[in-house]
Coordinates of N, CA, C and O in Angstrom, one line a residue:
M111 N 0.8 -1.1 0.0 CA 0.0 -0.4 -0.1 C 1.1 1.2 0.4 O 2.0 1.3 0.7
I112 N 0.8 1.9 -0.6 CA 1.3 3.4 -0.5 C 0.6 4.2 0.1 O 0.1 4.3 0.4
K113 N 1.7 5.0 1.2 CA 1.6 5.7 2.0 C 1.8 7.5 1.8 O 2.1 7.4 0.9
L114 N 1.2 8.1 2.1 CA 1.3 9.6 1.9 C 2.4 10.3 2.1 O 3.7 10.7 1.5
T115 N 3.5 9.0 2.9 CA 4.4 10.0 3.9 C 5.3 9.7 2.7 O 6.3 10.3 1.8
E116 N 5.6 8.8 2.0 CA 6.5 8.1 1.1 C 6.1 8.7 -0.4 O 7.6 9.3 -0.9
L117 N 4.8 9.2 -0.5 CA 4.6 9.7 -1.7 C 5.0 11.8 -1.7 O 5.4 12.5 -2.5
S118 N 4.8 11.7 -0.4 CA 5.3 13.1 -0.1 C 6.5 13.5 -0.2 O 7.5 14.5 -0.7
Y119 N 7.6 12.3 0.2 CA 9.2 12.5 -0.2 C 9.7 12.3 -1.0 O 10.4 12.6 -2.2
Q120 N 8.3 11.6 -1.9 CA 9.0 11.3 -3.6 C 8.5 12.5 -4.0 O 9.5 13.1 -5.0
T121 N 7.9 13.7 -3.9 CA 7.4 14.6 -4.2 C 8.7 16.3 -4.0 O 8.8 16.8 -5.0
Y122 N 9.0 15.9 -2.5 CA 10.1 16.2 -2.4 C 11.4 16.2 -3.7 O 11.7 17.0 -4.0
R123 N 11.8 14.7 -3.6 CA 12.9 14.2 -4.2 C 12.3 15.1 -6.6 O 13.2 14.8 -6.4
Y124 N 11.5 15.0 -6.3 CA 11.0 15.5 -7.8 C 11.2 16.5 -8.6 O 11.9 17.3 -8.7
L125 N 11.0 17.5 -6.7 CA 11.2 19.0 -7.1 C 12.7 18.9 -6.9 O 12.9 19.7 -7.9
F126 N 13.4 18.4 -6.1 CA 14.8 18.8 -6.4 C 15.4 18.1 -7.7 O 15.9 18.9 -8.9
D127 N 14.8 16.9 -8.1 CA 15.2 16.6 -9.6 C 14.7 17.9 -10.9 O 15.6 18.1 -11.9
I128 N 13.7 18.6 -10.6 CA 13.2 19.7 -11.6 C 13.7 20.8 -11.4 O 14.4 21.1 -12.8
K129 N 14.2 21.1 -10.6 CA 15.3 22.3 -10.3 C 16.3 22.1 -10.6 O 17.3 23.2 -11.7
Y130 N 17.0 21.0 -10.8 CA 18.3 20.5 -11.1 C 18.0 20.5 -12.6 O 19.0 21.0 -13.4
F131 N 17.3 20.0 -13.1 CA 17.2 20.2 -14.8 C 17.1 21.5 -14.8 O 17.0 21.8 -16.4
A132 N 15.9 22.3 -14.8 CA 16.0 24.0 -15.4 C 17.1 24.4 -15.3 O 17.1 25.2 -15.6
K133 N 17.8 24.3 -14.2 CA 19.0 24.9 -13.6 C 20.4 24.4 -14.7 O 20.8 24.7 -15.5
Q134 N 20.0 23.6 -15.5 CA 20.6 22.1 -16.6 C 21.0 22.9 -17.7 O 21.2 23.9 -18.5
L135 N 19.6 23.8 -18.0 CA 18.8 24.5 -19.1 C 18.9 25.6 -19.2 O 19.9 26.1 -20.6
S136 N 19.5 26.5 -18.0 CA 19.4 27.7 -17.8 C 21.0 27.7 -18.5 O 21.2 28.7 -18.9
D137 N 22.1 27.3 -17.5 CA 23.5 27.0 -17.9 C 23.9 27.4 -19.2 O 24.6 27.5 -19.5
D138 N 22.4 26.3 -20.1 CA 22.9 26.2 -21.5 C 22.2 27.0 -22.5 O 21.6 27.4 -23.3
D139 N 21.8 28.0 -21.4 CA 21.4 29.6 -22.1 C 19.6 29.2 -22.9 O 20.0 29.7 -23.9
Y140 N 19.5 28.5 -22.0 CA 17.9 28.1 -22.5 C 17.3 29.4 -22.0 O 17.2 29.6 -21.0
E141 N 15.9 30.0 -22.9 CA 16.1 31.0 -23.2 C 13.9 30.5 -22.4 O 12.9 31.1 -22.2
E142 N 13.6 29.2 -21.8 CA 12.5 28.4 -21.8 C 11.1 29.7 -20.6 O 11.8 28.5 -19.3
K143 N 10.5 30.2 -20.7 CA 9.7 30.2 -19.8 C 9.3 29.2 -19.3 O 8.5 29.5 -18.2
E144 N 8.3 28.5 -19.7 CA 8.0 27.0 -19.5 C 8.1 26.5 -18.7 O 7.7 25.7 -17.8
I145 N 9.8 26.4 -19.0 CA 10.3 25.7 -17.3 C 11.0 26.2 -16.1 O 10.4 25.5 -15.0
K146 N 10.2 28.0 -15.8 CA 10.0 28.3 -15.0 C 8.4 27.9 -14.8 O 8.6 27.7 -13.4
Q147 N 7.6 27.8 -15.3 CA 6.3 27.9 -15.1 C 6.4 25.6 -13.8 O 5.7 26.0 -13.5
I148 N 7.3 25.2 -15.0 CA 7.0 23.6 -14.6 C 7.4 23.3 -12.9 O 7.1 22.6 -12.6
V149 N 8.3 24.6 -13.1 CA 9.5 24.7 -11.3 C 8.3 25.1 -10.0 O 8.1 24.3 -9.4
E150 N 7.4 26.1 -10.7 CA 6.7 26.6 -9.5 C 5.7 25.3 -9.5 O 5.3 26.1 -8.5
N151 N 4.6 24.7 -10.6 CA 3.7 23.8 -10.3 C 4.6 22.7 -9.6 O 4.5 22.1 -8.3
A152 N 5.5 22.3 -9.4 CA 6.3 21.0 -8.8 C 6.7 21.9 -7.1 O 6.9 21.1 -6.7
D153 N 6.9 22.2 -7.3 CA 7.0 23.8 -5.9 C 5.5 23.5 -4.9 O 5.3 22.8 -4.5
K154 N 4.5 23.2 -6.1 CA 3.0 23.2 -5.6 C 2.6 22.1 -5.4 O 2.4 21.9 -4.3
L155 N 3.0 20.9 -6.1 CA 2.6 20.1 -5.7 C 3.2 19.1 -4.3 O 2.4 18.5 -3.6
Y156 N 4.8 20.1 -4.3 CA 5.5 20.0 -3.0 C 4.6 19.9 -1.7 O 4.8 19.4 -0.6
Q157 N 4.4 21.0 -1.8 CA 3.5 22.4 -0.9 C 2.0 21.4 -0.1 O 1.8 21.0 1.0
I158 N 1.2 20.6 -1.7 CA 0.3 20.0 -1.1 C 0.3 19.3 -0.1 O -0.4 18.8 0.5
F159 N 1.4 18.0 -0.8 CA 1.8 16.9 0.3 C 2.6 17.4 1.4 O 2.5 16.7 2.7
L160 N 2.8 17.4 1.3 CA 3.6 18.9 2.9 C 2.4 18.7 3.7 O 1.6 18.7 5.1
K161 N 0.9 19.8 3.3 CA -0.8 20.2 3.7 C -1.2 19.1 4.5 O -1.9 18.6 5.0
I162 N -0.9 17.6 3.3 CA -2.2 16.6 3.3 C -1.3 16.0 4.5 O -2.1 15.6 5.4
I163 N 0.1 16.3 4.8 CA 0.9 15.0 5.6 C -0.2 16.3 7.7 O -0.2 14.7 8.2
D164 N -0.4 17.1 7.1 CA -1.0 17.6 8.4 C -2.3 17.9 8.8 O -2.8 17.9 9.2
D165 N -3.1 17.3 7.4 CA -4.5 16.7 7.3 C -5.5 15.8 8.0 O -4.2 15.1 7.9
K166 N -5.9 15.9 8.6 CA -6.5 14.5 9.2 C -7.9 14.0 9.5 O -8.3 12.9 9.0
T167 N -8.7 15.2 8.3 CA -9.7 14.8 7.6 C -9.6 13.5 6.3 O -8.3 14.0 5.7
I168 N -10.1 13.2 6.0 CA -10.4 12.2 5.1 C -10.5 12.7 3.6 O -9.8 13.0 3.0
E169 N -11.4 13.6 3.8 CA -12.3 14.7 2.8 C -11.3 15.7 2.7 O -11.3 15.8 1.3
A170 N -10.2 16.2 3.6 CA -9.1 17.3 3.0 C -8.5 16.8 2.4 O -7.7 17.0 1.5
Q171 N -8.0 15.5 2.9 CA -7.0 14.8 1.9 C -7.4 14.6 0.9 O -6.7 14.4 -0.6
T172 N -8.7 13.9 1.2 CA -9.0 13.4 -0.8 C -9.3 14.7 -1.8 O -8.4 14.7 -2.7
D173 N -9.6 16.0 -1.3 CA -9.3 16.9 -2.1 C -8.3 18.1 -2.5 O -7.7 18.1 -3.3
E174 N -7.2 17.5 -1.8 CA -5.4 17.7 -1.4 C -4.9 17.0 -3.1 O -4.3 17.4 -3.5
L175 N -5.4 15.7 -2.6 CA -4.8 14.6 -3.3 C -5.6 15.6 -4.5 O -4.3 14.6 -6.1
T176 N -6.4 15.3 -4.8 CA -6.9 15.3 -6.2 C -6.0 17.3 -6.8 O -6.1 17.1 -7.6
E177 N -6.2 17.8 -6.0 CA -5.9 18.8 -6.5 C -4.2 18.4 -7.4 O -3.7 18.9 -8.1
A178 N -3.5 17.5 -6.0 CA -1.9 17.0 -6.4 C -1.8 16.7 -7.9 O -0.8 16.8 -8.4
K179 N -3.3 15.8 -8.1 CA -3.8 14.5 -9.5 C -3.3 15.9 -10.7 O -3.1 15.5 -12.0
T180 N -4.2 17.5 -10.6 CA -4.6 18.0 -11.5 C -3.1 18.5 -12.2 O -2.3 18.8 -13.2
I181 N -2.6 19.0 -10.9 CA -0.9 19.5 -11.1 C 0.0 18.7 -11.4 O 0.7 18.9 -12.7
A182 N -0.4 17.5 -10.9 CA 1.3 16.6 -11.6 C 0.7 16.6 -13.3 O 1.5 16.2 -14.0
D183 N -0.8 16.5 -13.5 CA -0.6 15.9 -14.9 C -0.3 17.7 -15.7 O -0.1 17.4 -17.0
E184 N -0.8 18.4 -15.4 CA -0.2 19.6 -15.9 C 1.1 19.9 -15.4 O 1.9 19.9 -17.1
I185 N 2.0 19.3 -15.2 CA 3.5 19.2 -15.4 C 3.7 18.3 -16.3 O 4.7 18.4 -17.0
L186 N 3.3 16.9 -16.1 CA 3.1 16.1 -17.2 C 3.2 17.1 -19.2 O 3.8 16.9 -19.9
K187 N 1.9 17.6 -19.2 CA 1.6 18.4 -20.5 C 2.2 19.4 -20.9 O 3.2 19.4 -21.9
Q188 N 3.2 20.3 -19.8 CA 4.5 20.8 -19.6 C 5.7 20.6 -20.3 O 6.2 21.0 -20.4
L189 N 5.5 19.3 -19.6 CA 6.9 18.6 -19.7 C 6.7 18.0 -21.6 O 8.0 18.2 -22.1
R190 N 6.1 17.8 -21.7 CA 6.0 16.6 -23.3 C 5.9 18.4 -23.6 O 6.9 17.4 -25.1
V191 N 5.2 19.7 -23.7 CA 5.6 20.2 -25.0 C 6.8 20.8 -24.9 O 7.5 21.6 -25.8
L192 N 7.9 20.9 -23.7 CA 9.1 21.0 -23.8 C 9.6 21.4 -24.6 O 10.6 20.5 -24.7
K193 N 10.1 22.1 -25.5 CA 11.9 22.1 -26.1 C 13.2 21.7 -25.5 O 13.3 22.8 -24.9
C194 N 13.8 20.4 -25.9 CA 15.5 20.5 -25.6 C 16.0 19.5 -26.1 O 15.2 19.1 -27.1
S195 N 17.1 19.8 -26.3 CA 18.8 19.3 -27.2 C 18.0 18.2 -26.6 O 17.8 17.4 -25.4
D196 N 18.6 17.1 -27.2 CA 19.0 15.4 -27.2 C 19.7 15.4 -26.2 O 19.6 13.9 -25.5
E197 N 20.7 16.1 -25.7 CA 21.4 16.0 -24.7 C 20.6 16.2 -23.1 O 21.2 15.7 -22.8
Y198 N 19.6 16.6 -23.4 CA 18.1 16.4 -22.0 C 17.5 15.6 -22.3 O 16.7 15.8 -21.3
I199 N 17.3 15.0 -23.1 CA 16.0 14.4 -23.9 C 15.8 13.1 -22.3 O 14.9 12.9 -22.3
N200 N 17.0 13.1 -22.1 CA 16.6 11.5 -20.8 C 15.8 12.0 -19.8 O 15.3 11.6 -19.1
D201 N 16.7 12.6 -19.2 CA 16.1 13.7 -17.9 C 14.9 14.0 -18.5 O 13.8 13.8 -17.6
K202 N 14.4 14.6 -19.3 CA 13.2 15.3 -19.3 C 11.8 14.0 -19.7 O 10.7 13.4 -18.8
V203 N 12.7 12.7 -19.7 CA 11.7 11.4 -20.0 C 11.2 10.8 -18.7 O 10.3 10.7 -17.7
D204 N 12.6 11.0 -17.7 CA 12.0 10.5 -16.4 C 11.5 11.8 -15.6 O 10.7 10.8 -15.0
L205 N 11.4 13.0 -15.7 CA 10.7 13.5 -15.2 C 9.4 13.5 -15.4 O 8.2 13.4 -14.6
I206 N 9.1 13.4 -17.1 CA 7.6 13.0 -17.2 C 7.5 11.7 -16.6 O 6.3 11.9 -16.3
V207 N 7.9 10.8 -16.8 CA 7.9 9.4 -16.0 C 7.5 9.6 -14.1 O 6.2 8.9 -14.1
E208 N 8.2 10.3 -14.0 CA 7.8 10.6 -11.8 C 7.0 11.4 -11.5 O 5.7 11.0 -11.3
A209 N 6.4 12.4 -12.5 CA 5.2 13.4 -12.6 C 4.5 12.3 -12.9 O 2.8 11.9 -12.1
F210 N 4.3 11.6 -13.9 CA 2.6 10.1 -13.5 C 2.8 9.5 -13.3 O 1.8 9.2 -12.1
A211 N 4.1 8.7 -12.5 CA 3.7 8.1 -11.6 C 3.2 8.9 -10.0 O 2.1 8.2 -9.7
V212 N 3.7 10.0 -9.5 CA 2.8 10.7 -8.8 C 1.7 10.8 -9.2 O 0.4 10.7 -8.4
K213 N 0.9 11.1 -10.0 CA -0.3 10.9 -10.3 C -1.1 9.7 -10.1 O -2.1 10.4 -9.8
E214 N -0.9 9.0 -10.6 CA -1.3 7.6 -10.3 C -0.9 6.8 -8.9 O -2.2 6.9 -8.7
K215 N 0.0 7.5 -8.5 CA -0.1 7.0 -6.9 C -1.1 7.9 -6.0 O -2.1 7.1 -5.0
A216 N -1.1 9.4 -6.3 CA -2.3 10.1 -6.4 C -4.0 9.8 -6.4 O -4.5 9.4 -5.1
Q217 N -4.1 8.9 -7.3 CA -5.1 8.8 -7.2 C -5.4 6.8 -6.3 O -6.1 7.0 -5.8
I218 N -4.3 6.3 -6.1 CA -4.4 5.2 -5.7 C -4.7 5.1 -4.0 O -5.5 4.4 -3.3
I219 N -4.0 6.0 -3.6 CA -4.4 6.6 -2.1 C -5.5 7.7 -2.1 O -6.1 6.9 -1.3
I220 N -6.6 8.2 -2.9 CA -7.8 8.8 -3.3 C -8.8 7.5 -2.9 O -9.5 7.4 -2.4
E221 N -8.5 6.8 -3.9 CA -8.9 5.6 -3.9 C -9.2 5.1 -2.7 O -10.0 4.0 -1.9
N222 N -8.1 4.4 -1.9 CA -8.1 3.8 -0.6 C -8.6 4.5 0.4 O -9.3 3.9 1.3
L223 N -8.5 6.3 0.4 CA -9.3 6.6 1.5 C -10.3 6.6 1.7 O -11.4 7.0 2.3
K224 N -11.2 6.5 0.3 CA -13.1 6.2 0.4 C -12.6 4.6 0.6 O -14.3 4.7 1.4
N225 N -12.3 3.7 0.6 CA -12.5 2.8 1.1 C -12.8 2.5 3.0 O -12.1 2.6 3.5

């Protein structure tokens, strides 16, 4: 069973990975404003998971997990359209996979909370 604390930690690592990816692109003179939005969304995602851990009601956790799924889906969309050189394609794909995993795990936890 997936635990909120584990998913919260995963989103922390994900935020770090996104920031590192953004720094790499920035260091190579990418002027993509989209990457800035992706970083902001990853930060929002992590902040939601910090809040979920503190919330004790199932309703509040379900609402926040639903919001987290929406943000993870937005990150997925943003990463898919982000243009980057072949040098960064593996990192980009890894970030897409991680966002998808967060989204899917959030859905599983929502279903478990409802049962």
